[in-house]
Every structure is written in C-alpha cells, then in structure tokens.
PDB file of C-alpha atoms in Angstrom:
ATOM      1  CA  MET A   1     -36.285 -59.003  21.555  1.00  0.00           C
ATOM      2  CA  GLU A   2     -32.755 -59.365  20.436  1.00  0.00           C
ATOM      3  CA  LEU A   3     -32.538 -55.719  18.565  1.00  0.00           C
ATOM      4  CA  THR A   4     -34.321 -54.368  21.718  1.00  0.00           C
ATOM      5  CA  ALA A   5     -31.280 -54.282  23.990  1.00  0.00           C
ATOM      6  CA  PRO A   6     -28.757 -53.348  21.592  1.00  0.00           C
ATOM      7  CA  LEU A   7     -31.698 -50.194  20.381  1.00  0.00           C
ATOM      8  CA  GLN A   8     -31.566 -49.377  23.912  1.00  0.00           C
ATOM      9  CA  THR A   9     -27.749 -49.294  24.094  1.00  0.00           C
ATOM     10  CA  VAL A  10     -28.108 -46.504  21.166  1.00  0.00           C
ATOM     11  CA  LEU A  11     -30.194 -44.520  22.265  1.00  0.00           C
ATOM     12  CA  GLY A  12     -29.130 -44.310  25.958  1.00  0.00           C
ATOM     13  CA  SER A  13     -25.789 -43.505  23.902  1.00  0.00           C
ATOM     14  CA  VAL A  14     -27.667 -40.888  21.946  1.00  0.00           C
ATOM     15  CA  LEU A  15     -29.607 -39.276  24.936  1.00  0.00           C
ATOM     16  CA  LEU A  16     -26.086 -39.032  26.684  1.00  0.00           C
ATOM     17  CA  PHE A  17     -24.896 -37.604  23.933  1.00  0.00           C
ATOM     18  CA  ILE A  18     -27.332 -34.806  23.108  1.00  0.00           C
ATOM     19  CA  PRO A  19     -26.767 -32.438  26.206  1.00  0.00           C
ATOM     20  CA  LYS A  20     -22.910 -32.706  25.627  1.00  0.00           C
ATOM     21  CA  LEU A  21     -23.440 -31.752  22.078  1.00  0.00           C
ATOM     22  CA  VAL A  22     -25.791 -28.706  23.232  1.00  0.00           C
ATOM     23  CA  ALA A  23     -23.225 -27.520  25.522  1.00  0.00           C
ATOM     24  CA  ALA A  24     -20.440 -27.624  22.782  1.00  0.00           C
ATOM     25  CA  LEU A  25     -22.363 -25.859  20.333  1.00  0.00           C
ATOM     26  CA  VAL A  26     -23.583 -23.339  22.915  1.00  0.00           C
ATOM     27  CA  THR A  27     -19.662 -23.060  24.013  1.00  0.00           C
ATOM     28  CA  PHE A  28     -18.324 -22.279  20.400  1.00  0.00           C
ATOM     29  CA  GLY A  29     -20.867 -19.950  19.749  1.00  0.00           C
ATOM     30  CA  ALA A  30     -20.496 -17.839  22.822  1.00  0.00           C
ATOM     31  CA  SER A  31     -16.687 -17.720  22.161  1.00  0.00           C
ATOM     32  CA  LEU A  32     -17.934 -16.988  18.858  1.00  0.00           C
ATOM     33  CA  LEU A  33     -19.379 -13.833  20.044  1.00  0.00           C
ATOM     34  CA  LEU A  34     -16.819 -13.553  23.017  1.00  0.00           C
ATOM     35  CA  SER A  35     -13.813 -12.960  20.359  1.00  0.00           C
ATOM     36  CA  VAL A  36     -16.072  -9.973  18.743  1.00  0.00           C
ATOM     37  CA  LEU A  37     -16.771  -8.206  22.281  1.00  0.00           C
ATOM     38  CA  ALA A  38     -12.823  -9.487  23.378  1.00  0.00           C
ATOM     39  CA  ALA A  39     -11.149  -7.667  19.695  1.00  0.00           C
ATOM     40  CA  ARG A  40     -13.916  -4.689  19.910  1.00  0.00           C
ATOM     41  CA  TRP A  41     -12.513  -4.139  23.465  1.00  0.00           C
ATOM     42  CA  VAL A  42      -8.533  -4.562  22.431  1.00  0.00           C
ATOM     43  CA  ARG A  43      -9.288  -2.045  19.807  1.00  0.00           C
ATOM     44  CA  ASN A  44     -10.671   0.391  21.837  1.00  0.00           C
ATOM     45  CA  ALA A  45      -8.141  -0.085  24.883  1.00  0.00           C
ATOM     46  CA  ALA A  46      -5.192   0.114  22.232  1.00  0.00           C
ATOM     47  CA  GLY A  47      -6.491   2.827  20.453  1.00  0.00           C
ATOM     48  CA  GLY A  48      -6.346   5.019  23.249  1.00  0.00           C
ATOM     49  CA  SER A  49      -2.835   4.535  23.977  1.00  0.00           C
ATOM     50  CA  ILE A  50      -1.180   3.381  20.608  1.00  0.00           C
ATOM     51  CA  ASP A  51      -1.094   5.611  17.775  1.00  0.00           C
ATOM     52  CA  ASP A  52      -0.383   3.329  14.943  1.00  0.00           C
ATOM     53  CA  GLU A  53      -3.864   1.820  13.359  1.00  0.00           C
ATOM     54  CA  GLU A  54      -2.407  -0.909  12.104  1.00  0.00           C
ATOM     55  CA  THR A  55      -0.732  -2.070  15.523  1.00  0.00           C
ATOM     56  CA  VAL A  56      -4.188  -1.937  16.937  1.00  0.00           C
ATOM     57  CA  ILE A  57      -5.463  -3.990  13.944  1.00  0.00           C
ATOM     58  CA  LEU A  58      -3.095  -6.824  14.662  1.00  0.00           C
ATOM     59  CA  LEU A  59      -3.626  -6.882  18.045  1.00  0.00           C
ATOM     60  CA  SER A  60      -7.317  -7.170  17.653  1.00  0.00           C
ATOM     61  CA  ARG A  61      -7.416  -9.787  15.193  1.00  0.00           C
ATOM     62  CA  LEU A  62      -4.834 -12.030  16.970  1.00  0.00           C
ATOM     63  CA  THR A  63      -7.381 -11.564  20.235  1.00  0.00           C
ATOM     64  CA  ARG A  64     -10.169 -12.387  17.851  1.00  0.00           C
ATOM     65  CA  TRP A  65      -8.567 -15.910  17.028  1.00  0.00           C
ATOM     66  CA  ALA A  66      -6.738 -16.659  20.368  1.00  0.00           C
ATOM     67  CA  VAL A  67     -10.504 -16.778  21.895  1.00  0.00           C
ATOM     68  CA  ILE A  68     -11.953 -18.502  19.040  1.00  0.00           C
ATOM     69  CA  ILE A  69      -9.426 -21.280  19.084  1.00  0.00           C
ATOM     70  CA  ALA A  70      -9.940 -21.678  22.622  1.00  0.00           C
ATOM     71  CA  GLY A  71     -13.293 -21.766  22.184  1.00  0.00           C
ATOM     72  CA  THR A  72     -12.852 -24.287  19.870  1.00  0.00           C
ATOM     73  CA  VAL A  73     -11.028 -26.412  22.407  1.00  0.00           C
ATOM     74  CA  LEU A  74     -13.231 -26.232  25.327  1.00  0.00           C
ATOM     75  CA  ALA A  75     -16.421 -27.254  22.757  1.00  0.00           C
ATOM     76  CA  LEU A  76     -14.376 -30.401  21.788  1.00  0.00           C
ATOM     77  CA  ASP A  77     -13.829 -31.231  24.890  1.00  0.00           C
ATOM     78  CA  GLN A  78     -17.465 -31.192  25.939  1.00  0.00           C
ATOM     79  CA  VAL A  79     -18.072 -34.238  23.831  1.00  0.00           C
ATOM     80  CA  ASP A  80     -14.991 -35.634  24.609  1.00  0.00           C
ATOM     81  CA  PHE A  81     -12.938 -35.385  21.623  1.00  0.00           C
ATOM     82  CA  ASP A  82      -9.091 -36.343  22.213  1.00  0.00           C
ATOM     83  CA  VAL A  83      -7.734 -33.077  21.606  1.00  0.00           C
ATOM     84  CA  THR A  84      -4.342 -34.194  22.669  1.00  0.00           C
ATOM     85  CA  GLY A  85      -4.660 -36.708  19.914  1.00  0.00           C
ATOM     86  CA  PHE A  86      -5.931 -33.982  17.716  1.00  0.00           C
ATOM     87  CA  VAL A  87      -3.392 -31.588  18.371  1.00  0.00           C
ATOM     88  CA  ALA A  88      -0.538 -34.102  17.689  1.00  0.00           C
ATOM     89  CA  GLY A  89      -1.759 -35.462  14.558  1.00  0.00           C
ATOM     90  CA  LEU A  90      -2.735 -31.734  13.310  1.00  0.00           C
ATOM     91  CA  GLY A  91       1.164 -31.207  13.328  1.00  0.00           C
ATOM     92  CA  ILE A  92       1.397 -33.679  10.320  1.00  0.00           C
ATOM     93  CA  ALA A  93      -1.786 -32.877   8.793  1.00  0.00           C
ATOM     94  CA  GLY A  94      -0.377 -29.169   8.905  1.00  0.00           C
ATOM     95  CA  LEU A  95       2.442 -30.005   6.766  1.00  0.00           C
ATOM     96  CA  THR A  96       0.267 -31.478   4.179  1.00  0.00           C
ATOM     97  CA  ILE A  97      -1.980 -28.767   4.225  1.00  0.00           C
ATOM     98  CA  GLY A  98       0.889 -26.021   4.471  1.00  0.00           C
ATOM     99  CA  PHE A  99       2.285 -27.624   0.849  1.00  0.00           C
ATOM    100  CA  ALA A 100      -1.482 -27.538  -0.693  1.00  0.00           C
ATOM    101  CA  LEU A 101      -2.239 -23.998   0.735  1.00  0.00           C
ATOM    102  CA  GLN A 102       1.372 -22.754   0.882  1.00  0.00           C
ATOM    103  CA  ASP A 103       0.607 -19.510  -1.161  1.00  0.00           C
ATOM    104  CA  ILE A 104      -2.438 -18.640   1.386  1.00  0.00           C
ATOM    105  CA  THR A 105       0.353 -19.384   4.060  1.00  0.00           C
ATOM    106  CA  ARG A 106       3.146 -17.038   2.834  1.00  0.00           C
ATOM    107  CA  ASN A 107       0.677 -14.240   1.835  1.00  0.00           C
ATOM    108  CA  PHE A 108      -0.720 -14.245   5.891  1.00  0.00           C
ATOM    109  CA  ILE A 109       2.618 -14.574   7.428  1.00  0.00           C
ATOM    110  CA  ALA A 110       4.226 -11.671   4.780  1.00  0.00           C
ATOM    111  CA  GLY A 111       0.797  -9.989   6.319  1.00  0.00           C
ATOM    112  CA  LEU A 112       2.165 -10.784   9.587  1.00  0.00           C
ATOM    113  CA  ILE A 113       5.530  -9.184   9.126  1.00  0.00           C
ATOM    114  CA  LEU A 114       3.766  -6.026   7.347  1.00  0.00           C
ATOM    115  CA  LEU A 115       1.523  -5.269   9.723  1.00  0.00           C
ATOM    116  CA  VAL A 116       4.587  -5.560  12.471  1.00  0.00           C
ATOM    117  CA  ARG A 117       7.388  -3.814  10.344  1.00  0.00           C
ATOM    118  CA  GLN A 118       4.554  -1.197   9.333  1.00  0.00           C
ATOM    119  CA  PRO A 119       6.791   0.205   6.015  1.00  0.00           C
ATOM    120  CA  PHE A 120       3.257   2.300   5.226  1.00  0.00           C
ATOM    121  CA  GLU A 121       0.147   3.398   7.377  1.00  0.00           C
ATOM    122  CA  ILE A 122      -3.216   3.454   6.174  1.00  0.00           C
ATOM    123  CA  GLY A 123      -3.881   6.819   4.244  1.00  0.00           C
ATOM    124  CA  ASP A 124      -0.165   6.845   3.226  1.00  0.00           C
ATOM    125  CA  ALA A 125       0.551   7.628  -0.595  1.00  0.00           C
ATOM    126  CA  VAL A 126       2.987   4.194  -1.699  1.00  0.00           C
ATOM    127  CA  GLU A 127       4.255   2.557  -4.676  1.00  0.00           C
ATOM    128  CA  ALA A 128       4.002  -1.019  -3.758  1.00  0.00           C
ATOM    129  CA  ALA A 129       4.161  -4.188  -6.121  1.00  0.00           C
ATOM    130  CA  GLY A 130       4.810  -1.956  -9.060  1.00  0.00           C
ATOM    131  CA  LEU A 131       1.664  -0.087  -8.394  1.00  0.00           C
ATOM    132  CA  SER A 132       0.483   3.326  -7.262  1.00  0.00           C
ATOM    133  CA  GLY A 133      -2.221   4.468  -5.435  1.00  0.00           C
ATOM    134  CA  THR A 134      -3.544   5.624  -1.568  1.00  0.00           C
ATOM    135  CA  VAL A 135      -3.301   2.599   1.188  1.00  0.00           C
ATOM    136  CA  LEU A 136      -7.071   2.259   2.050  1.00  0.00           C
ATOM    137  CA  ASN A 137      -6.734  -1.024   3.696  1.00  0.00           C
ATOM    138  CA  ILE A 138      -4.162  -3.762   5.309  1.00  0.00           C
ATOM    139  CA  THR A 139      -5.501  -7.386   6.320  1.00  0.00           C
ATOM    140  CA  THR A 140      -3.502 -10.812   7.263  1.00  0.00           C
ATOM    141  CA  ARG A 141      -3.634 -11.856   3.260  1.00  0.00           C
ATOM    142  CA  ASP A 142      -3.562  -8.744   0.858  1.00  0.00           C
ATOM    143  CA  THR A 143      -3.015  -4.679   0.677  1.00  0.00           C
ATOM    144  CA  VAL A 144      -5.584  -2.550  -0.862  1.00  0.00           C
ATOM    145  CA  LEU A 145      -4.904   0.226  -2.372  1.00  0.00           C
ATOM    146  CA  LYS A 146      -6.834   3.147  -3.914  1.00  0.00           C
ATOM    147  CA  SER A 147      -5.357   4.183  -7.598  1.00  0.00           C
ATOM    148  CA  TRP A 148      -4.792   7.623  -8.129  1.00  0.00           C
ATOM    149  CA  ASP A 149      -7.983   7.197 -10.803  1.00  0.00           C
ATOM    150  CA  GLY A 150     -10.086   5.844  -7.752  1.00  0.00           C
ATOM    151  CA  GLU A 151      -9.815   1.789  -8.705  1.00  0.00           C
ATOM    152  CA  ALA A 152      -9.348  -0.197  -5.620  1.00  0.00           C
ATOM    153  CA  ILE A 153      -6.383  -2.556  -6.172  1.00  0.00           C
ATOM    154  CA  ILE A 154      -6.142  -5.781  -3.912  1.00  0.00           C
ATOM    155  CA  LEU A 155      -2.679  -6.888  -3.913  1.00  0.00           C
ATOM    156  CA  PRO A 156      -1.174 -10.303  -2.392  1.00  0.00           C
ATOM    157  CA  ASN A 157       0.914  -9.327   0.669  1.00  0.00           C
ATOM    158  CA  LEU A 158       3.721 -11.720  -0.732  1.00  0.00           C
ATOM    159  CA  GLU A 159       3.636  -9.658  -3.713  1.00  0.00           C
ATOM    160  CA  VAL A 160       3.757  -6.333  -1.787  1.00  0.00           C
ATOM    161  CA  PHE A 161       6.456  -7.715   0.982  1.00  0.00           C
ATOM    162  CA  THR A 162       8.798  -9.169  -1.572  1.00  0.00           C
ATOM    163  CA  LYS A 163       9.292  -6.087  -3.948  1.00  0.00           C
ATOM    164  CA  PRO A 164      10.600  -2.463  -3.235  1.00  0.00           C
ATOM    165  CA  ILE A 165       7.805  -0.047  -1.952  1.00  0.00           C
ATOM    166  CA  ILE A 166       8.152   3.739  -2.290  1.00  0.00           C
ATOM    167  CA  ASN A 167       6.512   5.231   0.359  1.00  0.00           C
ATOM    168  CA  TYR A 168       5.659   9.295  -0.203  1.00  0.00           C
ATOM    169  CA  SER A 169       4.296  10.272   2.724  1.00  0.00           C
ATOM    170  CA  THR A 170       6.933   9.076   5.195  1.00  0.00           C
ATOM    171  CA  LEU A 171       8.977  12.113   4.195  1.00  0.00           C
ATOM    172  CA  PRO A 172       7.060  16.144   4.182  1.00  0.00           C
ATOM    173  CA  HIS A 173       9.490  17.104   1.251  1.00  0.00           C
ATOM    174  CA  ARG A 174       9.139  16.202  -2.318  1.00  0.00           C
ATOM    175  CA  ARG A 175      11.199  16.816  -4.950  1.00  0.00           C
ATOM    176  CA  ARG A 176       9.707  17.635  -8.449  1.00  0.00           C
ATOM    177  CA  THR A 177      11.379  18.013 -11.986  1.00  0.00           C
ATOM    178  CA  VAL A 178      10.488  20.200 -15.323  1.00  0.00           C
ATOM    179  CA  ARG A 179      12.209  19.312 -18.117  1.00  0.00           C
ATOM    180  CA  ILE A 180      12.943  22.618 -20.765  1.00  0.00           C
ATOM    181  CA  GLY A 181      13.762  22.560 -24.419  1.00  0.00           C
ATOM    182  CA  LEU A 182      16.102  25.835 -24.650  1.00  0.00           C
ATOM    183  CA  GLY A 183      16.758  27.320 -28.433  1.00  0.00           C
ATOM    184  CA  TYR A 184      20.350  26.602 -29.280  1.00  0.00           C
ATOM    185  CA  GLY A 185      20.583  30.302 -29.861  1.00  0.00           C
ATOM    186  CA  GLU A 186      19.119  31.578 -26.971  1.00  0.00           C
ATOM    187  CA  ASP A 187      22.385  32.462 -24.060  1.00  0.00           C
ATOM    188  CA  VAL A 188      21.268  29.884 -21.467  1.00  0.00           C
ATOM    189  CA  GLY A 189      22.377  32.197 -18.344  1.00  0.00           C
ATOM    190  CA  GLN A 190      20.424  34.634 -19.141  1.00  0.00           C
ATOM    191  CA  ALA A 191      17.284  32.276 -19.728  1.00  0.00           C
ATOM    192  CA  SER A 192      17.850  30.123 -16.700  1.00  0.00           C
ATOM    193  CA  ASP A 193      18.326  33.295 -14.251  1.00  0.00           C
ATOM    194  CA  ALA A 194      14.951  34.749 -15.848  1.00  0.00           C
ATOM    195  CA  PHE A 195      13.292  30.968 -15.106  1.00  0.00           C
ATOM    196  CA  LEU A 196      14.556  30.532 -11.444  1.00  0.00           C
ATOM    197  CA  ASN A 197      13.450  34.192 -10.284  1.00  0.00           C
ATOM    198  CA  ASP A 198       9.505  33.485 -11.427  1.00  0.00           C
ATOM    199  CA  VAL A 199      10.155  30.136 -10.480  1.00  0.00           C
ATOM    200  CA  ARG A 200      11.156  31.238  -6.651  1.00  0.00           C
ATOM    201  CA  ASN A 201       8.139  32.929  -6.106  1.00  0.00           C
ATOM    202  CA  VAL A 202       5.267  30.482  -6.966  1.00  0.00           C
ATOM    203  CA  GLU A 203       3.178  29.296  -3.819  1.00  0.00           C
ATOM    204  CA  GLY A 204       4.453  26.178  -2.319  1.00  0.00           C
ATOM    205  CA  VAL A 205       8.029  26.136  -3.654  1.00  0.00           C
ATOM    206  CA  LEU A 206      10.516  25.444  -0.842  1.00  0.00           C
ATOM    207  CA  GLN A 207      13.349  28.207  -0.804  1.00  0.00           C
ATOM    208  CA  ASP A 208      15.137  25.782   1.270  1.00  0.00           C
ATOM    209  CA  PRO A 209      16.527  23.871  -0.757  1.00  0.00           C
ATOM    210  CA  ALA A 210      16.322  26.120  -3.452  1.00  0.00           C
ATOM    211  CA  PRO A 211      15.442  25.721  -7.045  1.00  0.00           C
ATOM    212  CA  THR A 212      18.012  24.787  -9.318  1.00  0.00           C
ATOM    213  CA  ILE A 213      18.559  24.438 -13.067  1.00  0.00           C
ATOM    214  CA  HIS A 214      20.747  22.332 -14.559  1.00  0.00           C
ATOM    215  CA  ALA A 215      22.209  21.232 -18.248  1.00  0.00           C
ATOM    216  CA  LEU A 216      21.044  17.478 -19.340  1.00  0.00           C
ATOM    217  CA  ASP A 217      22.122  17.271 -22.788  1.00  0.00           C
ATOM    218  CA  LEU A 218      22.288  18.800 -26.314  1.00  0.00           C
ATOM    219  CA  GLY A 219      19.161  17.456 -27.958  1.00  0.00           C
ATOM    220  CA  ASP A 220      18.239  17.453 -31.742  1.00  0.00           C
ATOM    221  CA  SER A 221      16.669  20.604 -32.085  1.00  0.00           C
ATOM    222  CA  ALA A 222      17.065  22.127 -28.220  1.00  0.00           C
ATOM    223  CA  LEU A 223      19.562  22.022 -25.063  1.00  0.00           C
ATOM    224  CA  SER A 224      17.573  20.084 -22.365  1.00  0.00           C
ATOM    225  CA  LEU A 225      17.516  22.361 -19.125  1.00  0.00           C
ATOM    226  CA  ASP A 226      16.203  20.468 -15.840  1.00  0.00           C
ATOM    227  CA  VAL A 227      14.468  22.474 -13.329  1.00  0.00           C
ATOM    228  CA  ARG A 228      14.318  21.099 -10.201  1.00  0.00           C
ATOM    229  CA  PHE A 229      12.456  22.363  -7.103  1.00  0.00           C
ATOM    230  CA  TRP A 230      11.006  21.140  -3.500  1.00  0.00           C
ATOM    231  CA  VAL A 231       7.488  21.040  -2.109  1.00  0.00           C
ATOM    232  CA  ASN A 232       6.240  20.731   1.392  1.00  0.00           C
ATOM    233  CA  GLN A 233       3.831  18.165   0.435  1.00  0.00           C
ATOM    234  CA  GLU A 234       1.824  18.606   4.048  1.00  0.00           C
ATOM    235  CA  ALA A 235       0.888  22.158   3.013  1.00  0.00           C
ATOM    236  CA  HIS A 236       0.482  22.482  -0.544  1.00  0.00           C
ATOM    237  CA  GLY A 237      -0.499  19.903  -3.364  1.00  0.00           C
ATOM    238  CA  LEU A 238       2.075  18.442  -5.050  1.00  0.00           C
ATOM    239  CA  PHE A 239       0.649  18.729  -8.655  1.00  0.00           C
ATOM    240  CA  ASP A 240      -0.814  22.117  -7.720  1.00  0.00           C
ATOM    241  CA  VAL A 241       2.807  23.324  -7.549  1.00  0.00           C
ATOM    242  CA  HIS A 242       3.841  21.259  -9.957  1.00  0.00           C
ATOM    243  CA  SER A 243       1.426  22.663 -12.452  1.00  0.00           C
ATOM    244  CA  ALA A 244       1.987  26.488 -11.516  1.00  0.00           C
ATOM    245  CA  VAL A 245       5.519  25.751 -11.952  1.00  0.00           C
ATOM    246  CA  VAL A 246       5.107  24.559 -15.770  1.00  0.00           C
ATOM    247  CA  ARG A 247       2.756  27.579 -15.997  1.00  0.00           C
ATOM    248  CA  THR A 248       5.047  30.194 -14.752  1.00  0.00           C
ATOM    249  CA  ILE A 249       7.941  28.770 -16.753  1.00  0.00           C
ATOM    250  CA  LYS A 250       5.478  29.349 -20.283  1.00  0.00           C
ATOM    251  CA  GLU A 251       4.840  32.970 -18.857  1.00  0.00           C
ATOM    252  CA  VAL A 252       8.581  33.673 -18.197  1.00  0.00           C
ATOM    253  CA  ALA A 253       9.403  32.396 -22.020  1.00  0.00           C
ATOM    254  CA  GLU A 254       6.400  34.264 -23.327  1.00  0.00           C
ATOM    255  CA  ARG A 255       7.260  37.287 -21.696  1.00  0.00           C
ATOM    256  CA  GLU A 256      11.470  37.338 -22.108  1.00  0.00           C
ATOM    257  CA  SER A 257      11.158  36.073 -25.809  1.00  0.00           C
ATOM    258  CA  ILE A 258      12.992  32.697 -25.238  1.00  0.00           C
ATOM    259  CA  ASP A 259      12.850  30.036 -27.949  1.00  0.00           C
ATOM    260  CA  LEU A 260      11.651  26.641 -26.656  1.00  0.00           C
ATOM    261  CA  PRO A 261      11.489  24.975 -30.147  1.00  0.00           C
ATOM    262  CA  TYR A 262       9.404  22.539 -31.096  1.00  0.00           C
ATOM    263  CA  PRO A 263      11.269  19.096 -32.615  1.00  0.00           C
ATOM    264  CA  ILE A 264      12.199  19.826 -36.095  1.00  0.00           C
ATOM    265  CA  GLN A 265      13.220  17.039 -38.326  1.00  0.00           C
ATOM    266  CA  THR A 266      15.474  18.033 -41.852  1.00  0.00           C
ATOM    267  CA  VAL A 267      13.890  16.682 -44.857  1.00  0.00           C
ATOM    268  CA  ARG A 268      15.931  16.155 -47.983  1.00  0.00           C
ATOM    269  CA  LEU A 269      14.516  16.045 -51.279  1.00  0.00           C
ATOM    270  CA  GLU A 270      16.533  15.089 -53.949  1.00  0.00           C
ATOM    271  CA  GLY A 271      15.643  14.532 -57.754  1.00  0.00           C
ATOM    272  CA  PRO A 272      15.713  11.351 -59.800  1.00  0.00           C
ATOM    273  CA  ALA A 273      19.622  10.243 -60.703  1.00  0.00           C
ATOM    274  CA  HIS A 274      20.494  10.673 -64.152  1.00  0.00           C
TER     275      HIS A 274
END
C-alpha cells in the first residue's frame, strides 16, 4: 500500500499533463501551418503593390518566423513552461551559442542587409566575391548564382557583403574594347578611319557615345590600338555585338589590305667562336 499513493500521484500528474501536452502540440502544429499561410498571404499581398521581389521575400520570411516564434511561446505556455525565465536565460545562452555559430549568424545578418539594401535583384548579371553569373536566389544565408557556363554557385552572404559587387544589369549601356595590333608600316590615321567607318555601322553599336580608336602602346611587332564602343544590352546581346565588331575589323583589314601582323621574334644564329 505504500507504493499506491505515490503511484496514484504520478498517474494523476500524467493524466493532468497529457491534455496540456496535446494542446501544446496542437498549438505548435497550428502555428507551423499558419506561418506558411501567413507568409503566402504576405507574398501575394505585397507582390501586388511592391515591384521588388527581394523585398517581398524578406517580408514573407519575417512574417513566417514571427508566427512560428509566437506559436512556440504559446505552446510552451500550455505546458506551464516558465517562458519569462526561459527568455531571460536565453539571453545568456545566446551569447554562448553566438560565439559557436558566429559564421552562421554573420551570414544571416549579411543576408538581411543585402535584402534591404538590394545591390542586385534576381535575374541580374553580377560579379560577387570574385565570381560572375546571373542571380538565381537570395536567402538569409547565401546567394545563388548561375555561372556563364550554367553552373550553380552558392556564395555565403558574408563573402558577398564584404567584397566589391559589380552589377552589370543596373545600367543599360556597356562599353566593350577590342584590341588591334597594327603593323608599323601602316598609316595609323587612314587605318583608324577605315575601322571606325565600318564599326559605326555594326548593328547594336551605339552612335552616342560614338565608337573611338586610341593608340595604346608600341608593341614588339605592332602598334596596339583599342577600339572602344558602347552597346545597349537591353536591346542587343552584348557578346553578339562584340563578335560582330571583331568580324567587321577583320573584314576591313582584308578589304583595305591593312597589315595586322603576328608577333615576330628575331632569332640570331652565330657560328662557334674561333
């Protein structure tokens, strides 16, 4: 009979706790479902009034996590958990965990800053952390690029945030440069005029700013010239126009008999010393 009273006390406590546990599980499960629905609602509602997709993503994720945190607190309260004491202790534990997970934390903060500052958008052509490609996705931890060769590149947000970012899509006009090696026997003025006349007529080359040719340096076997021209990348393919300009320069050289020499090395042969 001595075990009966304690056993009854334990069973009574368990029976009283089970409804609370069920209520807590139901509350937490409902918060997970509600977080998905709330995030979807915010995404649809904000998408109709905000054009920037990254801002919509940020608002959607913040809403989802806010609902999950609120649901977790309510679920813990159902089982008589000391939420106030837990939150106070969480501040101390957070410092310890923060040191252990500082890389994850820094990437998370960097991701939030990137989503707020928006140095690039999904679909932009960029160079970030020394790598180039098209932006596929931006999360709170990493940024995903599609390289020019079609490979997926996952960059930690801290790397993206702390290094220079080149956004090739922000401005429509891009300048391209083609280097020419002109033979020293050629008339530089006449050759430059011949090249410029045809480059101006290449489809996609802008007339304002107009194409230019500048002498760069005196090479070993040729005078180096730089042909610079601008392309509206929103209207024409950048590399297509560049390729057309290179072909045009070669055609002009053949038509006008302009010497574009190969690199030349002079080898002196000497007989054995007597």
